C-alpha cells in the first residue's frame, strides 16, 4: 500500500574531480640539445705525409715538349686533371727550344715553403734521347717534400746552349702517391718511381677511414637455382631397333686343352762317369784290356803271340817253308 520511494532530493556530497587545467611542470625533453662530441683526429699534429717518390728515373724525350693545358697551373684542378690528387701545381714551357744533347742536369727538392733542402747536380754529360737520369729525394719526415724542380742544360744541332726547366708541387695528402709511372712531362718520361715506406706515407688516409660497408649492392645477385637442372630420370625406353643384327654364328671359344703332344722333349741331363784318379781301383774290370800282369780272359782268335801255334793255318799266306 506504500508508494515507491521518490528520487533523492540532495546531490552527492563530493562531486568528481575535474581535469587539471595546468600541464606538468617539467615535460620530458624529446631530443637532446647537444650533439655528441666528434672523435679526435688520429694525427692532430701531423695531418700530412711524405707521399712523393724517394727516387726518380727520368727517361729523356728530346723530340718534343709534353705540357698540360694550360702550361702553368692556374687552379688546383688543372694539376689534378693531369697528374691526379697528389699534385697541386706545376710549371712547363712548351715554347722553349729543344736540345739534342744534354750536358748538365740539376735536381732540387724544396720544402713546403719553397726552401731548397736537397740539391743534386750532374755535369759533363753527353746524354741523348732515350737515356736515363737518376735522382734521389728525401727519405725522412720532417721536412715534407713540397716540390721538385728539374733543370736541363744542353745544346741544339748548331751548338747553341739551351735551358729547359719544370716544377711540380705536391699536396702531401696521406695515402695518395703523388705521381704515376709512364707519365710524360716536359722533356722527360717518369720511367720508374720508387715509393716511400709506410712510415713516410701510410697506404690509407687517416682522415678518411675506409667505408665499413659497401654503399652499392652487387649489380647481379647470384642465381638461387641453376638455370638447367639435371635430368631427373634416364631415358624412358632403350633404342627400339638396334643398328646392326647380331652374328649368326658366334666366335668359337678358345681351346682349353692342347691338340697335340709336344714333338720334342727336352733332354734329361746325366752326370758324366767319374774319372780315375790313379789311386782307387776301377769299379769294373775292363774286358779287352791287358795290364801286363794278369792273363787275358779270352785267348785272341786271330792274333799270334810268337810262342803258341796258330789255331788255323792261313789259306792264302806263304810262310816261306810250305809250298
PDB file of C-alpha atoms in Angstrom:
ATOM      1  CA  UNK A   1       0.000   0.000   0.000  1.00  0.00           C
ATOM      2  CA  UNK A   2       3.034   2.279   0.379  1.00  0.00           C
ATOM      3  CA  UNK A   3       4.078   4.489  -2.502  1.00  0.00           C
ATOM      4  CA  UNK A   4       7.521   3.885  -4.093  1.00  0.00           C
ATOM      5  CA  UNK A   5      10.433   5.934  -2.749  1.00  0.00           C
ATOM      6  CA  UNK A   6      10.976   9.065  -4.850  1.00  0.00           C
ATOM      7  CA  UNK A   7      14.383  10.090  -6.288  1.00  0.00           C
ATOM      8  CA  UNK A   8      16.787  11.628  -3.741  1.00  0.00           C
ATOM      9  CA  UNK A   9      16.446  15.341  -3.442  1.00  0.00           C
ATOM     10  CA  UNK A  10      20.077  16.073  -2.384  1.00  0.00           C
ATOM     11  CA  UNK A  11      23.000  15.806  -4.847  1.00  0.00           C
ATOM     12  CA  UNK A  12      26.090  13.825  -3.937  1.00  0.00           C
ATOM     13  CA  UNK A  13      28.235  15.461  -1.321  1.00  0.00           C
ATOM     14  CA  UNK A  14      31.644  15.062  -3.230  1.00  0.00           C
ATOM     15  CA  UNK A  15      31.383  15.769  -6.967  1.00  0.00           C
ATOM     16  CA  UNK A  16      34.040  14.142  -9.241  1.00  0.00           C
ATOM     17  CA  UNK A  17      37.386  15.917  -9.573  1.00  0.00           C
ATOM     18  CA  UNK A  18      37.642  17.828 -12.863  1.00  0.00           C
ATOM     19  CA  UNK A  19      40.612  17.504 -15.291  1.00  0.00           C
ATOM     20  CA  UNK A  20      43.607  19.605 -14.167  1.00  0.00           C
ATOM     21  CA  UNK A  21      43.971  22.820 -16.096  1.00  0.00           C
ATOM     22  CA  UNK A  22      47.791  23.154 -15.733  1.00  0.00           C
ATOM     23  CA  UNK A  23      50.159  20.782 -17.672  1.00  0.00           C
ATOM     24  CA  UNK A  24      53.047  19.079 -15.924  1.00  0.00           C
ATOM     25  CA  UNK A  25      55.732  21.435 -14.813  1.00  0.00           C
ATOM     26  CA  UNK A  26      58.725  19.688 -16.478  1.00  0.00           C
ATOM     27  CA  UNK A  27      57.787  17.793 -19.669  1.00  0.00           C
ATOM     28  CA  UNK A  28      60.375  15.257 -20.928  1.00  0.00           C
ATOM     29  CA  UNK A  29      62.914  16.564 -23.409  1.00  0.00           C
ATOM     30  CA  UNK A  30      62.118  14.931 -26.776  1.00  0.00           C
ATOM     31  CA  UNK A  31      65.550  15.484 -28.440  1.00  0.00           C
ATOM     32  CA  UNK A  32      68.925  16.129 -26.791  1.00  0.00           C
ATOM     33  CA  UNK A  33      70.017  19.715 -27.225  1.00  0.00           C
ATOM     34  CA  UNK A  34      73.761  18.922 -27.557  1.00  0.00           C
ATOM     35  CA  UNK A  35      75.107  16.612 -30.296  1.00  0.00           C
ATOM     36  CA  UNK A  36      77.823  14.088 -29.303  1.00  0.00           C
ATOM     37  CA  UNK A  37      81.395  15.308 -29.338  1.00  0.00           C
ATOM     38  CA  UNK A  38      83.212  14.128 -32.526  1.00  0.00           C
ATOM     39  CA  UNK A  39      86.133  11.777 -32.149  1.00  0.00           C
ATOM     40  CA  UNK A  40      89.558  13.416 -32.132  1.00  0.00           C
ATOM     41  CA  UNK A  41      91.714  13.144 -35.274  1.00  0.00           C
ATOM     42  CA  UNK A  42      94.192  10.261 -35.106  1.00  0.00           C
ATOM     43  CA  UNK A  43      97.018  12.585 -36.214  1.00  0.00           C
ATOM     44  CA  UNK A  44      96.114  16.034 -34.841  1.00  0.00           C
ATOM     45  CA  UNK A  45      99.683  17.361 -35.148  1.00  0.00           C
ATOM     46  CA  UNK A  46     100.683  15.605 -38.401  1.00  0.00           C
ATOM     47  CA  UNK A  47      97.870  15.775 -40.969  1.00  0.00           C
ATOM     48  CA  UNK A  48     100.263  15.441 -43.951  1.00  0.00           C
ATOM     49  CA  UNK A  49     102.723  12.811 -45.114  1.00  0.00           C
ATOM     50  CA  UNK A  50     105.683  12.452 -47.470  1.00  0.00           C
ATOM     51  CA  UNK A  51     103.984  10.558 -50.282  1.00  0.00           C
ATOM     52  CA  UNK A  52     106.203  11.751 -53.133  1.00  0.00           C
ATOM     53  CA  UNK A  53     108.750   9.340 -54.682  1.00  0.00           C
ATOM     54  CA  UNK A  54     112.056   8.853 -52.903  1.00  0.00           C
ATOM     55  CA  UNK A  55     113.893   8.036 -56.162  1.00  0.00           C
ATOM     56  CA  UNK A  56     113.247   9.167 -59.746  1.00  0.00           C
ATOM     57  CA  UNK A  57     114.278   7.561 -63.041  1.00  0.00           C
ATOM     58  CA  UNK A  58     113.779  10.155 -65.820  1.00  0.00           C
ATOM     59  CA  UNK A  59     113.959   8.978 -69.430  1.00  0.00           C
ATOM     60  CA  UNK A  60     114.930  11.782 -71.814  1.00  0.00           C
ATOM     61  CA  UNK A  61     112.359  12.561 -74.528  1.00  0.00           C
ATOM     62  CA  UNK A  62     114.106  15.080 -76.754  1.00  0.00           C
ATOM     63  CA  UNK A  63     111.704  15.066 -79.687  1.00  0.00           C
ATOM     64  CA  UNK A  64     109.010  17.453 -78.377  1.00  0.00           C
ATOM     65  CA  UNK A  65     107.639  19.039 -75.207  1.00  0.00           C
ATOM     66  CA  UNK A  66     104.695  17.483 -73.380  1.00  0.00           C
ATOM     67  CA  UNK A  67     102.909  20.115 -71.289  1.00  0.00           C
ATOM     68  CA  UNK A  68      99.345  20.177 -69.918  1.00  0.00           C
ATOM     69  CA  UNK A  69      96.841  22.790 -70.972  1.00  0.00           C
ATOM     70  CA  UNK A  70      97.344  25.389 -69.549  1.00  0.00           C
ATOM     71  CA  UNK A  71     101.146  25.154 -69.389  1.00  0.00           C
ATOM     72  CA  UNK A  72     101.246  26.650 -65.880  1.00  0.00           C
ATOM     73  CA  UNK A  73      98.546  25.502 -63.431  1.00  0.00           C
ATOM     74  CA  UNK A  74      96.180  28.308 -62.520  1.00  0.00           C
ATOM     75  CA  UNK A  75      93.884  26.344 -60.216  1.00  0.00           C
ATOM     76  CA  UNK A  76      94.461  23.111 -58.274  1.00  0.00           C
ATOM     77  CA  UNK A  77      92.014  21.397 -60.630  1.00  0.00           C
ATOM     78  CA  UNK A  78      94.472  21.892 -63.506  1.00  0.00           C
ATOM     79  CA  UNK A  79      97.089  19.787 -61.716  1.00  0.00           C
ATOM     80  CA  UNK A  80      94.588  17.167 -60.551  1.00  0.00           C
ATOM     81  CA  UNK A  81      93.240  16.733 -64.079  1.00  0.00           C
ATOM     82  CA  UNK A  82      96.714  15.876 -65.435  1.00  0.00           C
ATOM     83  CA  UNK A  83      98.637  14.274 -62.556  1.00  0.00           C
ATOM     84  CA  UNK A  84      95.966  13.222 -60.043  1.00  0.00           C
ATOM     85  CA  UNK A  85      95.110  14.278 -56.476  1.00  0.00           C
ATOM     86  CA  UNK A  86      98.740  14.134 -55.292  1.00  0.00           C
ATOM     87  CA  UNK A  87      99.841  17.248 -57.268  1.00  0.00           C
ATOM     88  CA  UNK A  88      98.539  20.764 -56.639  1.00  0.00           C
ATOM     89  CA  UNK A  89     100.584  22.887 -59.121  1.00  0.00           C
ATOM     90  CA  UNK A  90     103.140  22.691 -61.939  1.00  0.00           C
ATOM     91  CA  UNK A  91     105.078  24.786 -64.458  1.00  0.00           C
ATOM     92  CA  UNK A  92     106.004  23.781 -68.029  1.00  0.00           C
ATOM     93  CA  UNK A  93     107.154  25.872 -71.019  1.00  0.00           C
ATOM     94  CA  UNK A  94     106.447  24.210 -74.385  1.00  0.00           C
ATOM     95  CA  UNK A  95     107.832  27.163 -76.343  1.00  0.00           C
ATOM     96  CA  UNK A  96     111.462  26.659 -75.262  1.00  0.00           C
ATOM     97  CA  UNK A  97     113.910  25.299 -77.839  1.00  0.00           C
ATOM     98  CA  UNK A  98     114.593  21.590 -77.758  1.00  0.00           C
ATOM     99  CA  UNK A  99     118.180  20.408 -77.191  1.00  0.00           C
ATOM    100  CA  UNK A 100     119.584  17.360 -78.938  1.00  0.00           C
ATOM    101  CA  UNK A 101     122.215  16.627 -76.269  1.00  0.00           C
ATOM    102  CA  UNK A 102     122.050  17.166 -72.506  1.00  0.00           C
ATOM    103  CA  UNK A 103     125.317  18.347 -70.966  1.00  0.00           C
ATOM    104  CA  UNK A 104     124.191  19.194 -67.419  1.00  0.00           C
ATOM    105  CA  UNK A 105     121.236  18.388 -65.113  1.00  0.00           C
ATOM    106  CA  UNK A 106     120.200  19.765 -61.728  1.00  0.00           C
ATOM    107  CA  UNK A 107     117.561  18.315 -59.393  1.00  0.00           C
ATOM    108  CA  UNK A 108     116.255  20.419 -56.471  1.00  0.00           C
ATOM    109  CA  UNK A 109     113.995  19.208 -53.633  1.00  0.00           C
ATOM    110  CA  UNK A 110     112.155  22.001 -51.762  1.00  0.00           C
ATOM    111  CA  UNK A 111     110.067  22.011 -48.596  1.00  0.00           C
ATOM    112  CA  UNK A 112     106.547  23.433 -48.308  1.00  0.00           C
ATOM    113  CA  UNK A 113     107.918  26.995 -48.031  1.00  0.00           C
ATOM    114  CA  UNK A 114     109.904  26.609 -51.301  1.00  0.00           C
ATOM    115  CA  UNK A 115     113.240  26.458 -49.494  1.00  0.00           C
ATOM    116  CA  UNK A 116     115.711  24.017 -51.112  1.00  0.00           C
ATOM    117  CA  UNK A 117     116.516  21.125 -48.781  1.00  0.00           C
ATOM    118  CA  UNK A 118     118.432  18.907 -51.233  1.00  0.00           C
ATOM    119  CA  UNK A 119     120.273  19.759 -54.470  1.00  0.00           C
ATOM    120  CA  UNK A 120     121.972  17.355 -56.881  1.00  0.00           C
ATOM    121  CA  UNK A 121     123.918  18.456 -59.948  1.00  0.00           C
ATOM    122  CA  UNK A 122     125.392  16.291 -62.695  1.00  0.00           C
ATOM    123  CA  UNK A 123     127.875  17.826 -65.107  1.00  0.00           C
ATOM    124  CA  UNK A 124     129.995  16.747 -68.089  1.00  0.00           C
ATOM    125  CA  UNK A 125     127.126  14.789 -69.561  1.00  0.00           C
ATOM    126  CA  UNK A 126     126.549  13.717 -73.154  1.00  0.00           C
ATOM    127  CA  UNK A 127     123.046  12.269 -72.961  1.00  0.00           C
ATOM    128  CA  UNK A 128     120.748  11.894 -75.931  1.00  0.00           C
ATOM    129  CA  UNK A 129     117.154  10.853 -76.490  1.00  0.00           C
ATOM    130  CA  UNK A 130     116.122   7.701 -74.578  1.00  0.00           C
ATOM    131  CA  UNK A 131     118.874   7.767 -71.938  1.00  0.00           C
ATOM    132  CA  UNK A 132     118.149   7.730 -68.175  1.00  0.00           C
ATOM    133  CA  UNK A 133     118.782  10.302 -65.440  1.00  0.00           C
ATOM    134  CA  UNK A 134     118.501   9.168 -61.801  1.00  0.00           C
ATOM    135  CA  UNK A 135     117.967  11.370 -58.731  1.00  0.00           C
ATOM    136  CA  UNK A 136     117.032  10.724 -55.092  1.00  0.00           C
ATOM    137  CA  UNK A 137     114.698  12.688 -52.844  1.00  0.00           C
ATOM    138  CA  UNK A 138     114.201  12.778 -49.059  1.00  0.00           C
ATOM    139  CA  UNK A 139     113.694   9.617 -47.036  1.00  0.00           C
ATOM    140  CA  UNK A 140     112.862  11.268 -43.702  1.00  0.00           C
ATOM    141  CA  UNK A 141     109.901  13.137 -42.257  1.00  0.00           C
ATOM    142  CA  UNK A 142     110.159  16.069 -41.493  1.00  0.00           C
ATOM    143  CA  UNK A 143     110.707  18.034 -43.593  1.00  0.00           C
ATOM    144  CA  UNK A 144     107.910  17.438 -46.037  1.00  0.00           C
ATOM    145  CA  UNK A 145     108.745  17.496 -49.736  1.00  0.00           C
ATOM    146  CA  UNK A 146     106.811  20.440 -51.121  1.00  0.00           C
ATOM    147  CA  UNK A 147     108.138  20.471 -54.695  1.00  0.00           C
ATOM    148  CA  UNK A 148     110.773  19.195 -57.105  1.00  0.00           C
ATOM    149  CA  UNK A 149     112.493  21.133 -59.902  1.00  0.00           C
ATOM    150  CA  UNK A 150     114.459  19.626 -62.780  1.00  0.00           C
ATOM    151  CA  UNK A 151     116.679  21.848 -64.916  1.00  0.00           C
ATOM    152  CA  UNK A 152     118.267  20.510 -68.091  1.00  0.00           C
ATOM    153  CA  UNK A 153     121.124  22.274 -69.907  1.00  0.00           C
ATOM    154  CA  UNK A 154     122.041  21.190 -73.435  1.00  0.00           C
ATOM    155  CA  UNK A 155     122.839  22.244 -76.969  1.00  0.00           C
ATOM    156  CA  UNK A 156     120.898  22.139 -80.221  1.00  0.00           C
ATOM    157  CA  UNK A 157     122.112  20.916 -83.608  1.00  0.00           C
ATOM    158  CA  UNK A 158     124.010  24.216 -84.099  1.00  0.00           C
ATOM    159  CA  UNK A 159     125.782  24.015 -80.723  1.00  0.00           C
ATOM    160  CA  UNK A 160     123.657  26.748 -79.123  1.00  0.00           C
ATOM    161  CA  UNK A 161     123.122  26.284 -75.376  1.00  0.00           C
ATOM    162  CA  UNK A 162     119.509  25.658 -74.298  1.00  0.00           C
ATOM    163  CA  UNK A 163     117.937  25.543 -70.827  1.00  0.00           C
ATOM    164  CA  UNK A 164     114.721  23.666 -70.008  1.00  0.00           C
ATOM    165  CA  UNK A 165     113.061  23.632 -66.569  1.00  0.00           C
ATOM    166  CA  UNK A 166     109.890  22.301 -64.931  1.00  0.00           C
ATOM    167  CA  UNK A 167     108.484  22.299 -61.375  1.00  0.00           C
ATOM    168  CA  UNK A 168     105.920  20.042 -59.667  1.00  0.00           C
ATOM    169  CA  UNK A 169     104.333  20.878 -56.293  1.00  0.00           C
ATOM    170  CA  UNK A 170     102.777  18.158 -54.099  1.00  0.00           C
ATOM    171  CA  UNK A 171      99.715  18.157 -51.844  1.00  0.00           C
ATOM    172  CA  UNK A 172     101.346  15.748 -49.306  1.00  0.00           C
ATOM    173  CA  UNK A 173      97.994  14.156 -48.538  1.00  0.00           C
ATOM    174  CA  UNK A 174      98.451  10.931 -46.603  1.00  0.00           C
ATOM    175  CA  UNK A 175      97.787   7.757 -48.524  1.00  0.00           C
ATOM    176  CA  UNK A 176      97.977   9.378 -52.005  1.00  0.00           C
ATOM    177  CA  UNK A 177     101.064   8.600 -54.071  1.00  0.00           C
ATOM    178  CA  UNK A 178     101.980  11.778 -55.919  1.00  0.00           C
ATOM    179  CA  UNK A 179     102.991  10.600 -59.413  1.00  0.00           C
ATOM    180  CA  UNK A 180     102.417   7.709 -61.806  1.00  0.00           C
ATOM    181  CA  UNK A 181     104.994   5.783 -63.788  1.00  0.00           C
ATOM    182  CA  UNK A 182     104.846   6.340 -67.537  1.00  0.00           C
ATOM    183  CA  UNK A 183     103.655   9.952 -67.267  1.00  0.00           C
ATOM    184  CA  UNK A 184     105.209  12.269 -69.887  1.00  0.00           C
ATOM    185  CA  UNK A 185     106.014  15.795 -68.762  1.00  0.00           C
ATOM    186  CA  UNK A 186     108.188  18.458 -70.413  1.00  0.00           C
ATOM    187  CA  UNK A 187     111.189  16.638 -71.962  1.00  0.00           C
ATOM    188  CA  UNK A 188     111.144  13.511 -69.743  1.00  0.00           C
ATOM    189  CA  UNK A 189     109.103  10.383 -69.018  1.00  0.00           C
ATOM    190  CA  UNK A 190     108.694   9.172 -65.422  1.00  0.00           C
ATOM    191  CA  UNK A 191     110.020   5.733 -66.290  1.00  0.00           C
ATOM    192  CA  UNK A 192     110.368   4.418 -62.712  1.00  0.00           C
ATOM    193  CA  UNK A 193     109.316   5.916 -59.361  1.00  0.00           C
ATOM    194  CA  UNK A 194     110.326   4.343 -56.032  1.00  0.00           C
ATOM    195  CA  UNK A 195     107.540   4.640 -53.470  1.00  0.00           C
ATOM    196  CA  UNK A 196     108.222   5.803 -49.904  1.00  0.00           C
ATOM    197  CA  UNK A 197     107.919   3.486 -46.928  1.00  0.00           C
ATOM    198  CA  UNK A 198     104.692   3.027 -44.956  1.00  0.00           C
ATOM    199  CA  UNK A 199     106.210   5.132 -42.178  1.00  0.00           C
ATOM    200  CA  UNK A 200     106.523   8.124 -44.501  1.00  0.00           C
ATOM    201  CA  UNK A 201     103.293   7.530 -46.402  1.00  0.00           C
ATOM    202  CA  UNK A 202     100.570   5.329 -44.873  1.00  0.00           C
ATOM    203  CA  UNK A 203      98.666   3.443 -47.532  1.00  0.00           C
ATOM    204  CA  UNK A 204      95.340   4.809 -46.255  1.00  0.00           C
ATOM    205  CA  UNK A 205      94.413   8.381 -45.408  1.00  0.00           C
ATOM    206  CA  UNK A 206      93.905   8.597 -41.593  1.00  0.00           C
ATOM    207  CA  UNK A 207      91.384  11.437 -42.027  1.00  0.00           C
ATOM    208  CA  UNK A 208      89.219   9.309 -44.338  1.00  0.00           C
ATOM    209  CA  UNK A 209      88.840   5.792 -42.919  1.00  0.00           C
ATOM    210  CA  UNK A 210      87.629   3.124 -45.335  1.00  0.00           C
ATOM    211  CA  UNK A 211      83.898   2.594 -45.678  1.00  0.00           C
ATOM    212  CA  UNK A 212      82.943  -0.344 -43.435  1.00  0.00           C
ATOM    213  CA  UNK A 213      80.030  -1.448 -45.640  1.00  0.00           C
ATOM    214  CA  UNK A 214      79.834  -1.157 -49.452  1.00  0.00           C
ATOM    215  CA  UNK A 215      77.466   1.621 -50.485  1.00  0.00           C
ATOM    216  CA  UNK A 216      76.188  -0.083 -53.622  1.00  0.00           C
ATOM    217  CA  UNK A 217      74.799  -3.624 -53.569  1.00  0.00           C
ATOM    218  CA  UNK A 218      76.057  -6.124 -56.143  1.00  0.00           C
ATOM    219  CA  UNK A 219      74.667  -5.467 -59.597  1.00  0.00           C
ATOM    220  CA  UNK A 220      73.797  -9.070 -60.390  1.00  0.00           C
ATOM    221  CA  UNK A 221      72.764 -11.180 -57.398  1.00  0.00           C
ATOM    222  CA  UNK A 222      73.680 -14.858 -57.592  1.00  0.00           C
ATOM    223  CA  UNK A 223      71.140 -17.131 -59.239  1.00  0.00           C
ATOM    224  CA  UNK A 224      69.337 -19.039 -56.470  1.00  0.00           C
ATOM    225  CA  UNK A 225      68.551 -22.053 -58.667  1.00  0.00           C
ATOM    226  CA  UNK A 226      70.695 -23.441 -61.502  1.00  0.00           C
ATOM    227  CA  UNK A 227      69.383 -22.480 -64.917  1.00  0.00           C
ATOM    228  CA  UNK A 228      69.377 -26.014 -66.326  1.00  0.00           C
ATOM    229  CA  UNK A 229      68.541 -28.598 -63.654  1.00  0.00           C
ATOM    230  CA  UNK A 230      69.906 -32.091 -64.173  1.00  0.00           C
ATOM    231  CA  UNK A 231      67.706 -34.727 -65.857  1.00  0.00           C
ATOM    232  CA  UNK A 232      65.730 -36.383 -63.043  1.00  0.00           C
ATOM    233  CA  UNK A 233      65.383 -39.782 -64.742  1.00  0.00           C
ATOM    234  CA  UNK A 234      67.167 -41.666 -67.526  1.00  0.00           C
ATOM    235  CA  UNK A 235      65.616 -42.105 -70.943  1.00  0.00           C
ATOM    236  CA  UNK A 236      62.285 -43.968 -70.615  1.00  0.00           C
ATOM    237  CA  UNK A 237      62.946 -46.675 -73.222  1.00  0.00           C
ATOM    238  CA  UNK A 238      66.027 -48.147 -74.885  1.00  0.00           C
ATOM    239  CA  UNK A 239      66.602 -47.863 -78.592  1.00  0.00           C
ATOM    240  CA  UNK A 240      63.712 -49.693 -80.310  1.00  0.00           C
ATOM    241  CA  UNK A 241      65.735 -51.111 -83.196  1.00  0.00           C
ATOM    242  CA  UNK A 242      69.481 -51.764 -82.976  1.00  0.00           C
ATOM    243  CA  UNK A 243      71.574 -50.539 -85.885  1.00  0.00           C
ATOM    244  CA  UNK A 244      73.173 -53.938 -86.641  1.00  0.00           C
ATOM    245  CA  UNK A 245      71.973 -57.516 -86.371  1.00  0.00           C
ATOM    246  CA  UNK A 246      73.916 -59.972 -84.224  1.00  0.00           C
ATOM    247  CA  UNK A 247      76.205 -62.511 -85.898  1.00  0.00           C
ATOM    248  CA  UNK A 248      74.584 -65.830 -86.840  1.00  0.00           C
ATOM    249  CA  UNK A 249      77.456 -67.918 -85.587  1.00  0.00           C
ATOM    250  CA  UNK A 250      79.304 -66.684 -82.550  1.00  0.00           C
ATOM    251  CA  UNK A 251      83.040 -66.750 -82.382  1.00  0.00           C
ATOM    252  CA  UNK A 252      84.448 -70.128 -81.366  1.00  0.00           C
ATOM    253  CA  UNK A 253      85.550 -70.488 -77.819  1.00  0.00           C
ATOM    254  CA  UNK A 254      89.271 -70.803 -77.197  1.00  0.00           C
ATOM    255  CA  UNK A 255      90.740 -74.335 -76.970  1.00  0.00           C
ATOM    256  CA  UNK A 256      91.209 -75.299 -73.376  1.00  0.00           C
ATOM    257  CA  UNK A 257      93.477 -78.387 -73.957  1.00  0.00           C
ATOM    258  CA  UNK A 258      96.429 -78.700 -76.365  1.00  0.00           C
ATOM    259  CA  UNK A 259      95.537 -80.535 -79.591  1.00  0.00           C
ATOM    260  CA  UNK A 260      98.798 -82.494 -79.967  1.00  0.00           C
ATOM    261  CA  UNK A 261     101.568 -83.714 -77.809  1.00  0.00           C
ATOM    262  CA  UNK A 262     104.818 -81.824 -77.973  1.00  0.00           C
ATOM    263  CA  UNK A 263     107.061 -83.081 -80.808  1.00  0.00           C
ATOM    264  CA  UNK A 264     110.343 -82.677 -78.987  1.00  0.00           C
ATOM    265  CA  UNK A 265     111.113 -83.444 -75.377  1.00  0.00           C
ATOM    266  CA  UNK A 266     113.938 -81.686 -73.646  1.00  0.00           C
ATOM    267  CA  UNK A 267     116.959 -83.960 -72.981  1.00  0.00           C
ATOM    268  CA  UNK A 268     117.493 -85.269 -69.481  1.00  0.00           C
ATOM    269  CA  UNK A 269     120.869 -84.300 -68.196  1.00  0.00           C
ATOM    270  CA  UNK A 270     123.062 -87.055 -66.815  1.00  0.00           C
ATOM    271  CA  UNK A 271     126.180 -86.606 -64.822  1.00  0.00           C
ATOM    272  CA  UNK A 272     129.385 -87.832 -66.565  1.00  0.00           C
ATOM    273  CA  UNK A 273     131.100 -91.017 -65.361  1.00  0.00           C
ATOM    274  CA  UNK A 274     133.676 -90.416 -62.675  1.00  0.00           C
ATOM    275  CA  UNK A 275     137.279 -90.223 -63.880  1.00  0.00           C
ATOM    276  CA  UNK A 276     140.068 -92.452 -62.430  1.00  0.00           C
ATOM    277  CA  UNK A 277     142.387 -90.548 -60.181  1.00  0.00           C
ATOM    278  CA  UNK A 278     145.311 -93.083 -60.246  1.00  0.00           C
ATOM    279  CA  UNK A 279     144.879 -94.407 -56.708  1.00  0.00           C
ATOM    280  CA  UNK A 280     141.467 -96.012 -56.480  1.00  0.00           C
ATOM    281  CA  UNK A 281     140.545 -99.209 -58.348  1.00  0.00           C
ATOM    282  CA  UNK A 282     138.046 -99.016 -61.169  1.00  0.00           C
ATOM    283  CA  UNK A 283     134.545-100.154 -60.295  1.00  0.00           C
ATOM    284  CA  UNK A 284     134.591-102.740 -63.134  1.00  0.00           C
ATOM    285  CA  UNK A 285     137.440-104.751 -64.714  1.00  0.00           C
ATOM    286  CA  UNK A 286     137.968-103.846 -68.343  1.00  0.00           C
ATOM    287  CA  UNK A 287     137.020-106.636 -70.676  1.00  0.00           C
ATOM    288  CA  UNK A 288     139.510-106.454 -73.534  1.00  0.00           C
ATOM    289  CA  UNK A 289     142.346-104.566 -71.943  1.00  0.00           C
ATOM    290  CA  UNK A 290     145.557-106.317 -70.698  1.00  0.00           C
ATOM    291  CA  UNK A 291     147.534-104.693 -67.948  1.00  0.00           C
ATOM    292  CA  UNK A 292     150.755-106.732 -68.442  1.00  0.00           C
ATOM    293  CA  UNK A 293     150.434-108.894 -65.303  1.00  0.00           C
ATOM    294  CA  UNK A 294     147.186-110.748 -65.480  1.00  0.00           C
ATOM    295  CA  UNK A 295     146.254-113.212 -68.222  1.00  0.00           C
ATOM    296  CA  UNK A 296     143.617-112.163 -70.684  1.00  0.00           C
ATOM    297  CA  UNK A 297     140.143-113.515 -70.011  1.00  0.00           C
ATOM    298  CA  UNK A 298     139.955-114.966 -73.523  1.00  0.00           C
ATOM    299  CA  UNK A 299     142.548-116.040 -75.977  1.00  0.00           C
ATOM    300  CA  UNK A 300     142.639-113.926 -79.057  1.00  0.00           C
ATOM    301  CA  UNK A 301     141.433-115.794 -82.107  1.00  0.00           C
ATOM    302  CA  UNK A 302     143.469-114.434 -84.982  1.00  0.00           C
ATOM    303  CA  UNK A 303     146.421-112.999 -83.180  1.00  0.00           C
ATOM    304  CA  UNK A 304     149.811-114.854 -82.785  1.00  0.00           C
ATOM    305  CA  UNK A 305     151.914-114.033 -79.827  1.00  0.00           C
ATOM    306  CA  UNK A 306     155.171-115.596 -81.067  1.00  0.00           C
ATOM    307  CA  UNK A 307     155.081-118.691 -78.801  1.00  0.00           C
ATOM    308  CA  UNK A 308     151.876-120.569 -79.469  1.00  0.00           C
ATOM    309  CA  UNK A 309     150.862-122.118 -82.804  1.00  0.00           C
ATOM    310  CA  UNK A 310     148.076-120.500 -84.746  1.00  0.00           C
ATOM    311  CA  UNK A 311     144.709-122.181 -84.384  1.00  0.00           C
ATOM    312  CA  UNK A 312     144.221-122.369 -88.086  1.00  0.00           C
ATOM    313  CA  UNK A 313     146.575-122.477 -90.964  1.00  0.00           C
ATOM    314  CA  UNK A 314     146.277-119.448 -93.132  1.00  0.00           C
ATOM    315  CA  UNK A 315     144.836-120.209 -96.513  1.00  0.00           C
ATOM    316  CA  UNK A 316     146.456-117.744 -98.886  1.00  0.00           C
ATOM    317  CA  UNK A 317     149.529-116.818 -96.936  1.00  0.00           C
ATOM    318  CA  UNK A 318     153.021-118.358 -97.603  1.00  0.00           C
ATOM    319  CA  UNK A 319     155.351-118.536 -94.698  1.00  0.00           C
ATOM    320  CA  UNK A 320     158.495-119.392 -96.626  1.00  0.00           C
ATOM    321  CA  UNK A 321     158.650-123.066 -95.674  1.00  0.00           C
ATOM    322  CA  UNK A 322     155.489-124.595 -97.036  1.00  0.00           C
ATOM    323  CA  UNK A 323     154.614-124.942-100.656  1.00  0.00           C
TER     324      UNK A 323
END
